[in-house]
Amino acid sequence: MPHFTLRTEDFDPRHRVEEFQNVAAQICKLDIEASGSNYASSTAIAVLPDATIADTVHSACITRRTSRLAAETGDNVLLHVPLTGGFVISQTGGKEVECRAGEVYIDPSEVPGIAHFTLSDSNILYVSMPRAALAEAGAVDRPFRDVTPLDARWRMLVGYARLL
């Protein structure tokens, strides 16, 4: 299983944010708008046959999944799990939702949206997995585009994801 780390500090300082944004758009299917010129991010990424796990620490920013990028995500669901910090997110057709540590946001990734990260060092775990796998685990009873508590079932998933 391929593992790699995407870090802003690995890019030329003169073009760091722009180059990082270009790579992030290809891998994460997100446009990233840095809040200030000192944007920093480090993401450890594990790529599995049908899933991607990303453990990210980044400074304040806005992320956008445009219609074009959303169309490239397939039928996966993206779980957003703030380990520290949090964000406010809204997706097309949904309400604005705040997600904090101790909660999970369930994101139908084919839906465009925008998220605001205001803290300087948010640590968010992302797990992209097929919708069918989430259904098999009995987790589709949870609402999409809303937060749910990080209960025992989600803590177990997070624990396994962080081991990979």
PDB file of C-alpha atoms in Angstrom:
ATOM      1  CA  MET A   1       0.000   0.000   0.000  1.00  0.00           C
ATOM      2  CA  PRO A   2       1.567   3.306  -1.055  1.00  0.00           C
ATOM      3  CA  HIS A   3       2.278   5.817   1.708  1.00  0.00           C
ATOM      4  CA  PHE A   4       3.590   9.306   1.184  1.00  0.00           C
ATOM      5  CA  THR A   5       3.581  12.702   2.840  1.00  0.00           C
ATOM      6  CA  LEU A   6       2.574  15.916   1.092  1.00  0.00           C
ATOM      7  CA  ARG A   7       4.133  18.931   2.841  1.00  0.00           C
ATOM      8  CA  THR A   8       4.161  22.594   1.926  1.00  0.00           C
ATOM      9  CA  GLU A   9       7.747  22.878   3.162  1.00  0.00           C
ATOM     10  CA  ASP A  10       8.886  20.562   0.347  1.00  0.00           C
ATOM     11  CA  PHE A  11       7.970  23.161  -2.294  1.00  0.00           C
ATOM     12  CA  ASP A  12       9.957  26.175  -3.454  1.00  0.00           C
ATOM     13  CA  PRO A  13       9.170  28.992  -0.984  1.00  0.00           C
ATOM     14  CA  ARG A  14       8.552  31.466  -3.813  1.00  0.00           C
ATOM     15  CA  HIS A  15       5.692  29.343  -5.207  1.00  0.00           C
ATOM     16  CA  ARG A  16       4.939  27.111  -2.219  1.00  0.00           C
ATOM     17  CA  VAL A  17       1.225  27.741  -1.812  1.00  0.00           C
ATOM     18  CA  GLU A  18       0.427  27.649  -5.534  1.00  0.00           C
ATOM     19  CA  GLU A  19       2.404  24.437  -6.135  1.00  0.00           C
ATOM     20  CA  PHE A  20       0.923  22.783  -3.048  1.00  0.00           C
ATOM     21  CA  GLN A  21      -2.570  23.765  -4.191  1.00  0.00           C
ATOM     22  CA  ASN A  22      -1.990  22.188  -7.611  1.00  0.00           C
ATOM     23  CA  VAL A  23      -0.925  18.867  -6.107  1.00  0.00           C
ATOM     24  CA  ALA A  24      -3.711  18.904  -3.515  1.00  0.00           C
ATOM     25  CA  ALA A  25      -6.329  19.443  -6.231  1.00  0.00           C
ATOM     26  CA  GLN A  26      -5.119  16.303  -8.035  1.00  0.00           C
ATOM     27  CA  ILE A  27      -4.898  14.060  -4.951  1.00  0.00           C
ATOM     28  CA  CYS A  28      -7.549  15.414  -2.586  1.00  0.00           C
ATOM     29  CA  LYS A  29      -9.987  16.756  -5.183  1.00  0.00           C
ATOM     30  CA  LEU A  30     -10.035  20.110  -3.387  1.00  0.00           C
ATOM     31  CA  ASP A  31      -9.012  23.650  -4.196  1.00  0.00           C
ATOM     32  CA  ILE A  32      -7.219  25.167  -1.226  1.00  0.00           C
ATOM     33  CA  GLU A  33      -7.210  28.890  -0.539  1.00  0.00           C
ATOM     34  CA  ALA A  34      -4.595  29.780   2.053  1.00  0.00           C
ATOM     35  CA  SER A  35      -5.470  32.322   4.720  1.00  0.00           C
ATOM     36  CA  GLY A  36      -2.303  34.394   4.506  1.00  0.00           C
ATOM     37  CA  SER A  37       1.115  33.794   2.990  1.00  0.00           C
ATOM     38  CA  ASN A  38       2.341  31.539   5.807  1.00  0.00           C
ATOM     39  CA  TYR A  39       0.104  28.611   4.930  1.00  0.00           C
ATOM     40  CA  ALA A  40       1.534  25.306   6.128  1.00  0.00           C
ATOM     41  CA  SER A  41       0.251  21.769   5.687  1.00  0.00           C
ATOM     42  CA  SER A  42       1.534  18.269   6.209  1.00  0.00           C
ATOM     43  CA  THR A  43      -0.556  15.301   5.111  1.00  0.00           C
ATOM     44  CA  ALA A  44       0.364  11.652   5.584  1.00  0.00           C
ATOM     45  CA  ILE A  45      -1.542   9.713   2.913  1.00  0.00           C
ATOM     46  CA  ALA A  46      -2.199   5.968   2.630  1.00  0.00           C
ATOM     47  CA  VAL A  47      -3.716   4.737  -0.625  1.00  0.00           C
ATOM     48  CA  LEU A  48      -5.621   1.441  -0.467  1.00  0.00           C
ATOM     49  CA  PRO A  49      -7.378  -0.329  -3.353  1.00  0.00           C
ATOM     50  CA  ASP A  50     -10.766   1.313  -2.667  1.00  0.00           C
ATOM     51  CA  ALA A  51      -9.972   3.852   0.035  1.00  0.00           C
ATOM     52  CA  THR A  52      -7.664   6.727   0.877  1.00  0.00           C
ATOM     53  CA  ILE A  53      -6.693   7.829   4.375  1.00  0.00           C
ATOM     54  CA  ALA A  54      -5.173  11.248   5.003  1.00  0.00           C
ATOM     55  CA  ASP A  55      -3.995  12.541   8.374  1.00  0.00           C
ATOM     56  CA  THR A  56      -3.604  16.293   7.884  1.00  0.00           C
ATOM     57  CA  VAL A  57      -2.286  19.123  10.015  1.00  0.00           C
ATOM     58  CA  HIS A  58      -2.709  22.531   8.415  1.00  0.00           C
ATOM     59  CA  SER A  59      -3.063  26.192   9.129  1.00  0.00           C
ATOM     60  CA  ALA A  60      -6.126  28.309   8.496  1.00  0.00           C
ATOM     61  CA  CYS A  61      -7.578  27.962   4.999  1.00  0.00           C
ATOM     62  CA  ILE A  62     -10.663  27.538   2.896  1.00  0.00           C
ATOM     63  CA  THR A  63     -11.159  24.359   0.889  1.00  0.00           C
ATOM     64  CA  ARG A  64     -13.536  24.089  -2.051  1.00  0.00           C
ATOM     65  CA  ARG A  65     -14.722  21.045  -3.908  1.00  0.00           C
ATOM     66  CA  THR A  66     -15.901  22.456  -7.191  1.00  0.00           C
ATOM     67  CA  SER A  67     -18.421  20.682  -9.423  1.00  0.00           C
ATOM     68  CA  ARG A  68     -15.540  19.561 -11.655  1.00  0.00           C
ATOM     69  CA  LEU A  69     -13.540  18.103  -8.747  1.00  0.00           C
ATOM     70  CA  ALA A  70     -16.653  16.527  -7.182  1.00  0.00           C
ATOM     71  CA  ALA A  71     -17.324  14.715 -10.461  1.00  0.00           C
ATOM     72  CA  GLU A  72     -13.904  13.037 -10.139  1.00  0.00           C
ATOM     73  CA  THR A  73     -14.614  11.446  -6.734  1.00  0.00           C
ATOM     74  CA  GLY A  74     -16.781   8.526  -7.840  1.00  0.00           C
ATOM     75  CA  ASP A  75     -19.203   7.023  -5.336  1.00  0.00           C
ATOM     76  CA  ASN A  76     -16.995   7.480  -2.299  1.00  0.00           C
ATOM     77  CA  VAL A  77     -18.011   8.989   1.002  1.00  0.00           C
ATOM     78  CA  LEU A  78     -15.511  11.178   2.831  1.00  0.00           C
ATOM     79  CA  LEU A  79     -15.402  11.073   6.613  1.00  0.00           C
ATOM     80  CA  HIS A  80     -13.965  14.218   8.225  1.00  0.00           C
ATOM     81  CA  VAL A  81     -12.763  13.569  11.780  1.00  0.00           C
ATOM     82  CA  PRO A  82     -11.249  16.572  13.595  1.00  0.00           C
ATOM     83  CA  LEU A  83      -8.656  15.300  16.071  1.00  0.00           C
ATOM     84  CA  THR A  84      -7.909  18.896  17.100  1.00  0.00           C
ATOM     85  CA  GLY A  85      -9.543  22.064  15.864  1.00  0.00           C
ATOM     86  CA  GLY A  86     -12.488  21.856  13.538  1.00  0.00           C
ATOM     87  CA  PHE A  87     -14.187  23.515  10.607  1.00  0.00           C
ATOM     88  CA  VAL A  88     -17.430  24.914   9.244  1.00  0.00           C
ATOM     89  CA  ILE A  89     -18.663  23.254   6.050  1.00  0.00           C
ATOM     90  CA  SER A  90     -21.559  23.647   3.676  1.00  0.00           C
ATOM     91  CA  GLN A  91     -22.330  21.571   0.625  1.00  0.00           C
ATOM     92  CA  THR A  92     -24.698  22.244  -2.228  1.00  0.00           C
ATOM     93  CA  GLY A  93     -28.254  21.572  -1.061  1.00  0.00           C
ATOM     94  CA  GLY A  94     -27.228  21.294   2.595  1.00  0.00           C
ATOM     95  CA  LYS A  95     -26.967  23.540   5.599  1.00  0.00           C
ATOM     96  CA  GLU A  96     -23.859  25.093   7.099  1.00  0.00           C
ATOM     97  CA  VAL A  97     -22.487  22.736   9.763  1.00  0.00           C
ATOM     98  CA  GLU A  98     -19.746  23.132  12.365  1.00  0.00           C
ATOM     99  CA  CYS A  99     -17.680  20.016  13.121  1.00  0.00           C
ATOM    100  CA  ARG A 100     -15.376  19.889  16.158  1.00  0.00           C
ATOM    101  CA  ALA A 101     -13.097  17.337  17.807  1.00  0.00           C
ATOM    102  CA  GLY A 102     -15.257  14.460  19.051  1.00  0.00           C
ATOM    103  CA  GLU A 103     -17.509  14.562  15.980  1.00  0.00           C
ATOM    104  CA  VAL A 104     -17.549  13.124  12.458  1.00  0.00           C
ATOM    105  CA  TYR A 105     -18.846  14.866   9.328  1.00  0.00           C
ATOM    106  CA  ILE A 106     -20.107  12.451   6.672  1.00  0.00           C
ATOM    107  CA  ASP A 107     -19.577  13.927   3.230  1.00  0.00           C
ATOM    108  CA  PRO A 108     -21.069  12.547   0.019  1.00  0.00           C
ATOM    109  CA  SER A 109     -17.997  13.493  -1.970  1.00  0.00           C
ATOM    110  CA  GLU A 110     -19.803  13.886  -5.271  1.00  0.00           C
ATOM    111  CA  VAL A 111     -21.459  17.015  -3.836  1.00  0.00           C
ATOM    112  CA  PRO A 112     -19.604  20.346  -4.224  1.00  0.00           C
ATOM    113  CA  GLY A 113     -18.963  22.328  -1.071  1.00  0.00           C
ATOM    114  CA  ILE A 114     -16.775  24.691   0.906  1.00  0.00           C
ATOM    115  CA  ALA A 115     -15.089  24.352   4.304  1.00  0.00           C
ATOM    116  CA  HIS A 116     -13.537  27.046   6.497  1.00  0.00           C
ATOM    117  CA  PHE A 117     -10.682  26.116   8.840  1.00  0.00           C
ATOM    118  CA  THR A 118      -9.926  29.047  11.134  1.00  0.00           C
ATOM    119  CA  LEU A 119      -7.384  27.629  13.587  1.00  0.00           C
ATOM    120  CA  SER A 120      -3.680  27.711  12.871  1.00  0.00           C
ATOM    121  CA  ASP A 121      -3.077  24.017  13.537  1.00  0.00           C
ATOM    122  CA  SER A 122      -6.122  21.870  12.840  1.00  0.00           C
ATOM    123  CA  ASN A 123      -5.475  18.108  12.725  1.00  0.00           C
ATOM    124  CA  ILE A 124      -8.132  16.383  10.657  1.00  0.00           C
ATOM    125  CA  LEU A 125      -8.281  12.700   9.714  1.00  0.00           C
ATOM    126  CA  TYR A 126      -9.982  12.028   6.386  1.00  0.00           C
ATOM    127  CA  VAL A 127     -11.148   8.604   5.275  1.00  0.00           C
ATOM    128  CA  SER A 128     -12.472   8.254   1.726  1.00  0.00           C
ATOM    129  CA  MET A 129     -14.246   4.957   1.222  1.00  0.00           C
ATOM    130  CA  PRO A 130     -16.878   3.434  -1.064  1.00  0.00           C
ATOM    131  CA  ARG A 131     -20.441   4.156  -0.035  1.00  0.00           C
ATOM    132  CA  ALA A 132     -21.156   0.391  -0.159  1.00  0.00           C
ATOM    133  CA  ALA A 133     -18.463  -0.288   2.476  1.00  0.00           C
ATOM    134  CA  LEU A 134     -20.057   2.263   4.781  1.00  0.00           C
ATOM    135  CA  ALA A 135     -23.434   0.569   4.229  1.00  0.00           C
ATOM    136  CA  GLU A 136     -21.955  -2.870   5.012  1.00  0.00           C
ATOM    137  CA  ALA A 137     -20.595  -1.500   8.285  1.00  0.00           C
ATOM    138  CA  GLY A 138     -24.118  -0.385   9.230  1.00  0.00           C
ATOM    139  CA  ALA A 139     -23.156   3.275   9.201  1.00  0.00           C
ATOM    140  CA  VAL A 140     -25.593   4.553   6.586  1.00  0.00           C
ATOM    141  CA  ASP A 141     -28.192   5.150   9.272  1.00  0.00           C
ATOM    142  CA  ARG A 142     -26.161   8.290  10.034  1.00  0.00           C
ATOM    143  CA  PRO A 143     -27.132  11.458   8.185  1.00  0.00           C
ATOM    144  CA  PHE A 144     -24.949  12.609   5.319  1.00  0.00           C
ATOM    145  CA  ARG A 145     -23.940  16.296   5.320  1.00  0.00           C
ATOM    146  CA  ASP A 146     -24.252  16.515   9.088  1.00  0.00           C
ATOM    147  CA  VAL A 147     -22.174  15.764  12.163  1.00  0.00           C
ATOM    148  CA  THR A 148     -22.517  12.734  14.348  1.00  0.00           C
ATOM    149  CA  PRO A 149     -20.777  11.993  17.647  1.00  0.00           C
ATOM    150  CA  LEU A 150     -17.485  10.104  17.519  1.00  0.00           C
ATOM    151  CA  ASP A 151     -19.013   7.032  19.189  1.00  0.00           C
ATOM    152  CA  ALA A 152     -17.349   3.632  19.725  1.00  0.00           C
ATOM    153  CA  ARG A 153     -17.949   2.526  16.127  1.00  0.00           C
ATOM    154  CA  TRP A 154     -16.265   5.641  14.680  1.00  0.00           C
ATOM    155  CA  ARG A 155     -13.441   5.550  17.267  1.00  0.00           C
ATOM    156  CA  MET A 156     -12.649   1.986  16.184  1.00  0.00           C
ATOM    157  CA  LEU A 157     -12.543   3.054  12.499  1.00  0.00           C
ATOM    158  CA  VAL A 158     -10.334   6.025  13.369  1.00  0.00           C
ATOM    159  CA  GLY A 159      -8.005   3.785  15.365  1.00  0.00           C
ATOM    160  CA  TYR A 160      -7.600   1.365  12.464  1.00  0.00           C
ATOM    161  CA  ALA A 161      -7.163   4.190   9.958  1.00  0.00           C
ATOM    162  CA  ARG A 162      -4.390   5.795  12.015  1.00  0.00           C
ATOM    163  CA  LEU A 163      -2.502   2.474  12.139  1.00  0.00           C
ATOM    164  CA  LEU A 164      -2.219   2.318   8.343  1.00  0.00           C
TER     165      LEU A 164
END
